Amino acid sequence: MRRYNPKELEPKWQKKWEEQQLYAAYENPDKPKRYVLEYFPYPSGSAMHVGHVRNYTIGDAIARFYRMRGHNVLHPMGWDAFGLPAENYAIKNNISPHQAIEENTTRFKHQLTQMGFSYDWDREINSSDPTYYKWTQWMFLLLFKKGLAYQKESLQWWCETDKTVLANEQVEAGKCWRCGNEVTKKSLNQWFFKITDYADRLIDDLEGLDWSESIKSMQRNWIGRSHGAEISFPVQDSDEVIDVFTTRPDTLFGATFMVLAPEHPLVKKLTTRDQKSNVDAYIKQAQAKSDVERQDTDREKTGVFTGAFAINPINDEPIPIWIADYVVYGYGTGAIMAVPGHDERDFAFAKKFDIPVRFVIEPTYGEKQGDETFKKSVFVVVRNPKDNTVIVLDWGPRQERHGGNMLIGGGVEDSEDYVTAAKREIAEETGYTNFKLVKESEFLGHGYFYSNTKHKNMQVSGRGLLFDLVDDTRGDTALDEGEKEKFKVTWQPIDKVASELDDGIHEAMYRYLVLDEPYTGEGVMVNSGEYDGKSSEQAREQIVSGLEKKKIAKSKLQYKIRDWLISRQRYWGAPIPIIHCGSCGPVPVPEDQLPVKLPEVETYQPTGDGKSPLARVSSFLKTDCPGCDGPAERETDTMDGFACSSWYFLRFADPHNDDQPFDPSMAKFWLPVDDYIGGAEHAVMHLLYARMWTKVLYDEGYISFDEPFKALRNQGMILAPDGRKMSKSWDNVIAPDDLIDKGYGADSIRLMELFIGPWDQSASWSIEGLGGVYRFLQRTWTLTQEYLASKKSDEEVHAAAETKESLQRLLHKTIHKVSEDLQNMSFNTAIAAMMEYVNQLYKLKAAQSGFVPTDAWQETLSTLAKLLAPFAPHIAEELWQELGNEASIHLEAWPSYDPKLLVEDTVTIVVQVNGKVRANIDASADANKQDIIEQAKTHERVQAHLEGKEPKKTVVVPGRLVNFVI
RNA sequence: GGCGCGGUGGUGGAAUUGGUAGACACGCUAGUCUUAGGAACUAGUGCCGCAAGGUGUGAGAGUUCGAGUCUCUCCCGCGCCACCA
């Protein structure tokens, strides 16, 4: 009998498939199309490990499944060869990028081939090839002509290690996405793509996409749209105006100062003579801080007064203008109106610099019912400074409009002031008598609730007061017997209380009195002139529309996303197709002169002087202006590698086109991508850029869809067996090549990648687990070989109808399960189902001591091979052909199942007594309820638990269970 | 702090509309066979218990004949964002 030897049979089939062009994609309109795409790799590392391989295994299983189901599948592969990853690899290994790409793509392609992935290699693309980047440059010119590419001198992220500027998206927590070193800022003249023009569409169109919620939210987060208003504050005794952006125009009356970012251009103009030295010193100090330092939220607020004042346009009040580094220049207008009463940062700043705080919104909580009885009230916190605890009244479980954890509270009598009332309430409700007033809230709180003691709807409005316990002298409470039981007096640690309080007013008061936090929520307007009494939501609209008429304010959407900076001061990228002419300015390279080829150079190392190495190549640099024929210079920066990957999925539809980036009819045929598979690391880089370019092409009429990737599948990471990320520095990298060498074979690796757990969850690689799936393949192999051996012995076989039927039932059940699971991408359970199936086949074989009848076994084993084909294509093909088939299994139709064979004649019914399983009985599938109940009752274990009693109630779920309730 | 995703044996993980919790695999235990090898095969394996039985899906409550699954409260872990006005 032949031994299972993947080392021999896998390369054999890989070669045959290649010769037969088995996986070539054709535009056949008779079949439904399916475009399955995995992120194309940077050929940057020395090799791929089993973590990378998972991505392609998932894609290949999907591609093969749909191919067998009669779809016209496009499953291409290429190389993201331009850009930092590839060039840094070359620098590190001291070779030219050309050579690095050549070597790495060869190695990667070999790795992919030996894994047996079904790519149409005829469509292979390489983004560093002139036939490709010609069209990347064409795309640049398209953006340029649309006014979506522009040049600007500005301060940008600069990576000193990689010696280039970076886009915002490419800086993660102040570190370069490639080398992980801290970035600095540098001012250079740079090219940008105007992605901000697409911000709204990039957010809104997420809605209809089949993407994970987490990626969508990352993109929304990144684009950072917030709704608010821009308001102009005139500067006192000056013609200057300070514009601010705020999401809370309703707090305008509470603005008691303004803050400009230290970099704000108005700072120099506004600063008065006597403040100049302070301001200059502060600016200098702010500049010295790294951006990472500046973003540290826990830092204490710093800032200085400019000496100037602005006029609050809503009430003409002069308010001081400060500068502080908690205001960032890049967002909004780089200036804010500061409302310390209703913003935590402004509050902290105001406290530190003794700036007045004005409260203009009072918290409200609860629904107003309309029939409330009004009561002037107090909300009282009693603190024990000795152990930092406070009194919380526990009114029992929180019900709809009463109960829960509360502060001390109560009504204020006509003869009392707030303090007197509060003292009385403390004594009455808790018995404590010796305490002193510490703080009283300047604002009121308004609560609407149902009083459980008075049995009616109440409105309470009043102040919050904080008392410190002097000693724990405690007299009797003044409660009726009935009242006493309604709540308990408890002492709780100070820092735990706020979120436990069940009433919004109590919480707001507590936060202000004890935690020193301002009120940032919604509420009712006060100290706001004509807006007093309105809700803050209402006032927000009305204040803006009122000022809008006077042209002082306008409602505005503000975004965090910045334009995409695409210039790179590096050699290894697509040259930006622009010529700078002294008289014509920046002129696009005429389309017929594309590509602007990357010149061969002796040294390509980045210079670090803010210019790309191309600036040293005079033959490249010097050219004639296409406009006026005068002497001119080429742009020497290259494009961000992410530009190349922003349209590659389109090129796969028509990879050899010399006249266009792609034929629109081809794009129309294949796109959008149906299944896009890759890691989550591109959430806000590639995926955002590619969506933008797609929208540009859509707007220009080149394509008929405006989202490139219908479904996005982010596979989970494969970790090393030690649970850490695979990395050379940890020395825990597992390469598929080694496993293949050891004899496991690509099929086992592929199976393991999927069986290890749900495809979208990360998992640690397990060599023992790999042994498990290998054993499964071997068992499948041996079963088939034994069958073939018995067939050849030419014995007379007796077709036992009963066995045939059980084989068929088992088979159709398995087809059903594997098909459903594949459809739902439940690869791990699909594989489990096949394992179970093979285990059962072994048992059946043993039970009948051999393979009878032959024809049913032939069908069983051939179909098993088909089910295995998307996962383990080599062994599936080998067994298929050994079973006597000529054509490739991968051209076969996916097996279908007969629903009739899924229905069992007899079913196992669970018998429960009081919900606990007591017995299993077998009953025919169509038995009626009464029969089943009778049958269940007679079971001895059931009888023991029924104890001779008649069930109070009997629940029957047909075909599943009987439950007797006694 | 905000948003998103999770929590099931020794381990990775299974469980249609609520209906036998732990499929499948790893590991472990015992056995069979063997050129005694980290092979193959057979049986067992949530926990407590000799057993009958009890108990069990992060914790607590609720709905239900019945809850891993639904509702509420809380705890823990991971990811992303965060002085963004």
PDB file of C-alpha atoms (C1' of nucleotides) in Angstrom, chain A residues 214 218 221 226 245-247 294-295 297 299 301 326-328 331 336 345 560 755-756 758 761 768 772 775 779 828-829 832 835-836 839 908 910 912 916-918 920 941 953 955 957 960-961 963 965, chain B residues 1-7 12-17 19-21 23-27 38-43 52-56 64-67 72-75 78-85:
ATOM      1  CA  SER A 214     -14.212  47.688  14.907  1.00  0.00           C
ATOM      2  CA  MET A 218     -11.569  53.078  13.740  1.00  0.00           C
ATOM      3  CA  ASN A 221     -12.699  57.777  14.814  1.00  0.00           C
ATOM      4  CA  SER A 226     -17.860  66.572  15.035  1.00  0.00           C
ATOM      5  CA  PHE A 245     -14.590  76.067  16.910  1.00  0.00           C
ATOM      6  CA  THR A 246     -16.857  74.680  19.602  1.00  0.00           C
ATOM      7  CA  THR A 247     -19.244  71.768  19.883  1.00  0.00           C
ATOM      8  CA  ARG A 294       2.378  67.510  24.799  1.00  0.00           C
ATOM      9  CA  GLN A 295      -0.274  64.891  24.273  1.00  0.00           C
ATOM     10  CA  THR A 297      -3.356  63.897  29.251  1.00  0.00           C
ATOM     11  CA  ARG A 299       0.054  66.714  32.604  1.00  0.00           C
ATOM     12  CA  LYS A 301      -2.079  72.699  32.668  1.00  0.00           C
ATOM     13  CA  TYR A 326      -3.428  72.144  25.709  1.00  0.00           C
ATOM     14  CA  VAL A 327      -4.871  73.810  22.658  1.00  0.00           C
ATOM     15  CA  VAL A 328      -3.420  72.213  19.554  1.00  0.00           C
ATOM     16  CA  TYR A 331      -7.256  71.065  14.974  1.00  0.00           C
ATOM     17  CA  ILE A 336     -10.866  78.044  21.785  1.00  0.00           C
ATOM     18  CA  ARG A 345      -9.790  71.140  30.769  1.00  0.00           C
ATOM     19  CA  LYS A 560      -9.723  65.398  12.671  1.00  0.00           C
ATOM     20  CA  PHE A 755      -8.664  24.390  12.273  1.00  0.00           C
ATOM     21  CA  ILE A 756      -6.729  26.245  14.973  1.00  0.00           C
ATOM     22  CA  PRO A 758     -12.220  30.828  14.200  1.00  0.00           C
ATOM     23  CA  GLN A 761      -9.513  35.238  16.170  1.00  0.00           C
ATOM     24  CA  GLU A 768       1.111  19.191  18.354  1.00  0.00           C
ATOM     25  CA  GLY A 772      -3.364  16.168  14.732  1.00  0.00           C
ATOM     26  CA  ARG A 775      -3.031  12.320  11.350  1.00  0.00           C
ATOM     27  CA  ARG A 779      -6.317   8.409   8.082  1.00  0.00           C
ATOM     28  CA  ASN A 828     -12.770  25.141  11.856  1.00  0.00           C
ATOM     29  CA  THR A 829     -16.107  23.406  12.257  1.00  0.00           C
ATOM     30  CA  ALA A 832     -14.157  19.082  12.451  1.00  0.00           C
ATOM     31  CA  MET A 835     -12.748  14.538  10.861  1.00  0.00           C
ATOM     32  CA  GLU A 836     -15.868  13.223  12.493  1.00  0.00           C
ATOM     33  CA  ASN A 839     -13.903   8.589  12.250  1.00  0.00           C
ATOM     34  CA  THR A 908     -33.303  10.528  20.265  1.00  0.00           C
ATOM     35  CA  VAL A 910     -34.469  13.781  25.848  1.00  0.00           C
ATOM     36  CA  GLN A 912     -36.453  15.813  31.580  1.00  0.00           C
ATOM     37  CA  LYS A 916     -33.182  18.020  34.480  1.00  0.00           C
ATOM     38  CA  VAL A 917     -32.211  15.355  31.990  1.00  0.00           C
ATOM     39  CA  ARG A 918     -33.174  11.941  33.308  1.00  0.00           C
ATOM     40  CA  ASN A 920     -32.940   9.400  26.492  1.00  0.00           C
ATOM     41  CA  ARG A 941     -35.248   6.306  35.489  1.00  0.00           C
ATOM     42  CA  LYS A 953     -47.443  20.105  33.311  1.00  0.00           C
ATOM     43  CA  VAL A 955     -43.853  20.158  27.701  1.00  0.00           C
ATOM     44  CA  VAL A 957     -40.845  19.693  21.785  1.00  0.00           C
ATOM     45  CA  ARG A 960     -36.344  16.945  20.738  1.00  0.00           C
ATOM     46  CA  LEU A 961     -37.541  16.562  24.286  1.00  0.00           C
ATOM     47  CA  ASN A 963     -40.217  17.799  30.146  1.00  0.00           C
ATOM     48  CA  VAL A 965     -42.982  19.299  35.725  1.00  0.00           C
TER      49      VAL A 965
ATOM     50  C1'   G B   1     -12.239  58.618  30.139  1.00  0.00           C
ATOM     51  C1'   G B   2     -14.870  57.261  25.194  1.00  0.00           C
ATOM     52  C1'   C B   3     -15.911  53.552  21.449  1.00  0.00           C
ATOM     53  C1'   G B   4     -15.500  48.474  19.797  1.00  0.00           C
ATOM     54  C1'   C B   5     -14.841  43.122  20.879  1.00  0.00           C
ATOM     55  C1'   G B   6     -14.635  39.214  24.273  1.00  0.00           C
ATOM     56  C1'   G B   7     -14.961  35.839  29.158  1.00  0.00           C
ATOM     57  C1'   G B  12      -7.387  25.542  21.225  1.00  0.00           C
ATOM     58  C1'   G B  13     -12.289  25.654  20.723  1.00  0.00           C
ATOM     59  C1'   A B  14     -18.068  23.336  19.526  1.00  0.00           C
ATOM     60  C1'   A B  15     -23.200  24.289  20.712  1.00  0.00           C
ATOM     61  C1'   U B  16     -30.021  26.610  14.515  1.00  0.00           C
ATOM     62  C1'   U B  17     -35.546  29.862  16.730  1.00  0.00           C
ATOM     63  C1'   G B  19     -34.274  22.542  24.184  1.00  0.00           C
ATOM     64  C1'   U B  20     -28.886  16.503  26.213  1.00  0.00           C
ATOM     65  C1'   A B  21     -23.085  22.082  27.589  1.00  0.00           C
ATOM     66  C1'   A B  23     -18.533  18.370  19.031  1.00  0.00           C
ATOM     67  C1'   C B  24     -13.582  18.155  16.778  1.00  0.00           C
ATOM     68  C1'   A B  25      -8.525  18.418  18.103  1.00  0.00           C
ATOM     69  C1'   C B  26      -4.341  18.802  21.501  1.00  0.00           C
ATOM     70  C1'   G B  27      -2.751  17.028  26.167  1.00  0.00           C
ATOM     71  C1'   G B  38       8.296  11.224  19.871  1.00  0.00           C
ATOM     72  C1'   A B  39       4.789   5.365  15.119  1.00  0.00           C
ATOM     73  C1'   A B  40      -0.182   3.038  14.727  1.00  0.00           C
ATOM     74  C1'   C B  41      -4.548   1.203  17.022  1.00  0.00           C
ATOM     75  C1'   U B  42      -8.357   0.519  21.248  1.00  0.00           C
ATOM     76  C1'   A B  43     -10.707   2.512  25.618  1.00  0.00           C
ATOM     77  C1'   A B  52     -26.272   6.443  43.636  1.00  0.00           C
ATOM     78  C1'   G B  53     -26.144  11.196  42.874  1.00  0.00           C
ATOM     79  C1'   G B  54     -24.699  16.212  42.986  1.00  0.00           C
ATOM     80  C1'   U B  55     -22.578  20.211  40.457  1.00  0.00           C
ATOM     81  C1'   G B  56     -20.984  23.121  36.317  1.00  0.00           C
ATOM     82  C1'   U B  64     -39.094  30.711  31.511  1.00  0.00           C
ATOM     83  C1'   C B  65     -41.365  24.068  32.119  1.00  0.00           C
ATOM     84  C1'   G B  66     -36.220  24.889  30.534  1.00  0.00           C
ATOM     85  C1'   A B  67     -30.855  29.998  29.969  1.00  0.00           C
ATOM     86  C1'   C B  72     -30.741  44.061  34.299  1.00  0.00           C
ATOM     87  C1'   U B  73     -26.499  45.155  37.598  1.00  0.00           C
ATOM     88  C1'   C B  74     -21.445  44.339  38.398  1.00  0.00           C
ATOM     89  C1'   C B  75     -16.322  42.288  37.699  1.00  0.00           C
ATOM     90  C1'   C B  78      -8.105  42.568  24.777  1.00  0.00           C
ATOM     91  C1'   G B  79      -8.094  46.241  20.753  1.00  0.00           C
ATOM     92  C1'   C B  80      -8.524  51.237  19.010  1.00  0.00           C
ATOM     93  C1'   C B  81      -8.891  56.424  20.109  1.00  0.00           C
ATOM     94  C1'   A B  82      -7.959  60.246  23.577  1.00  0.00           C
ATOM     95  C1'   C B  83      -5.951  67.813  26.360  1.00  0.00           C
ATOM     96  C1'   C B  84      -9.727  67.332  19.221  1.00  0.00           C
ATOM     97  C1'   A B  85     -12.549  72.264  22.147  1.00  0.00           C
TER      98        A B  85
END
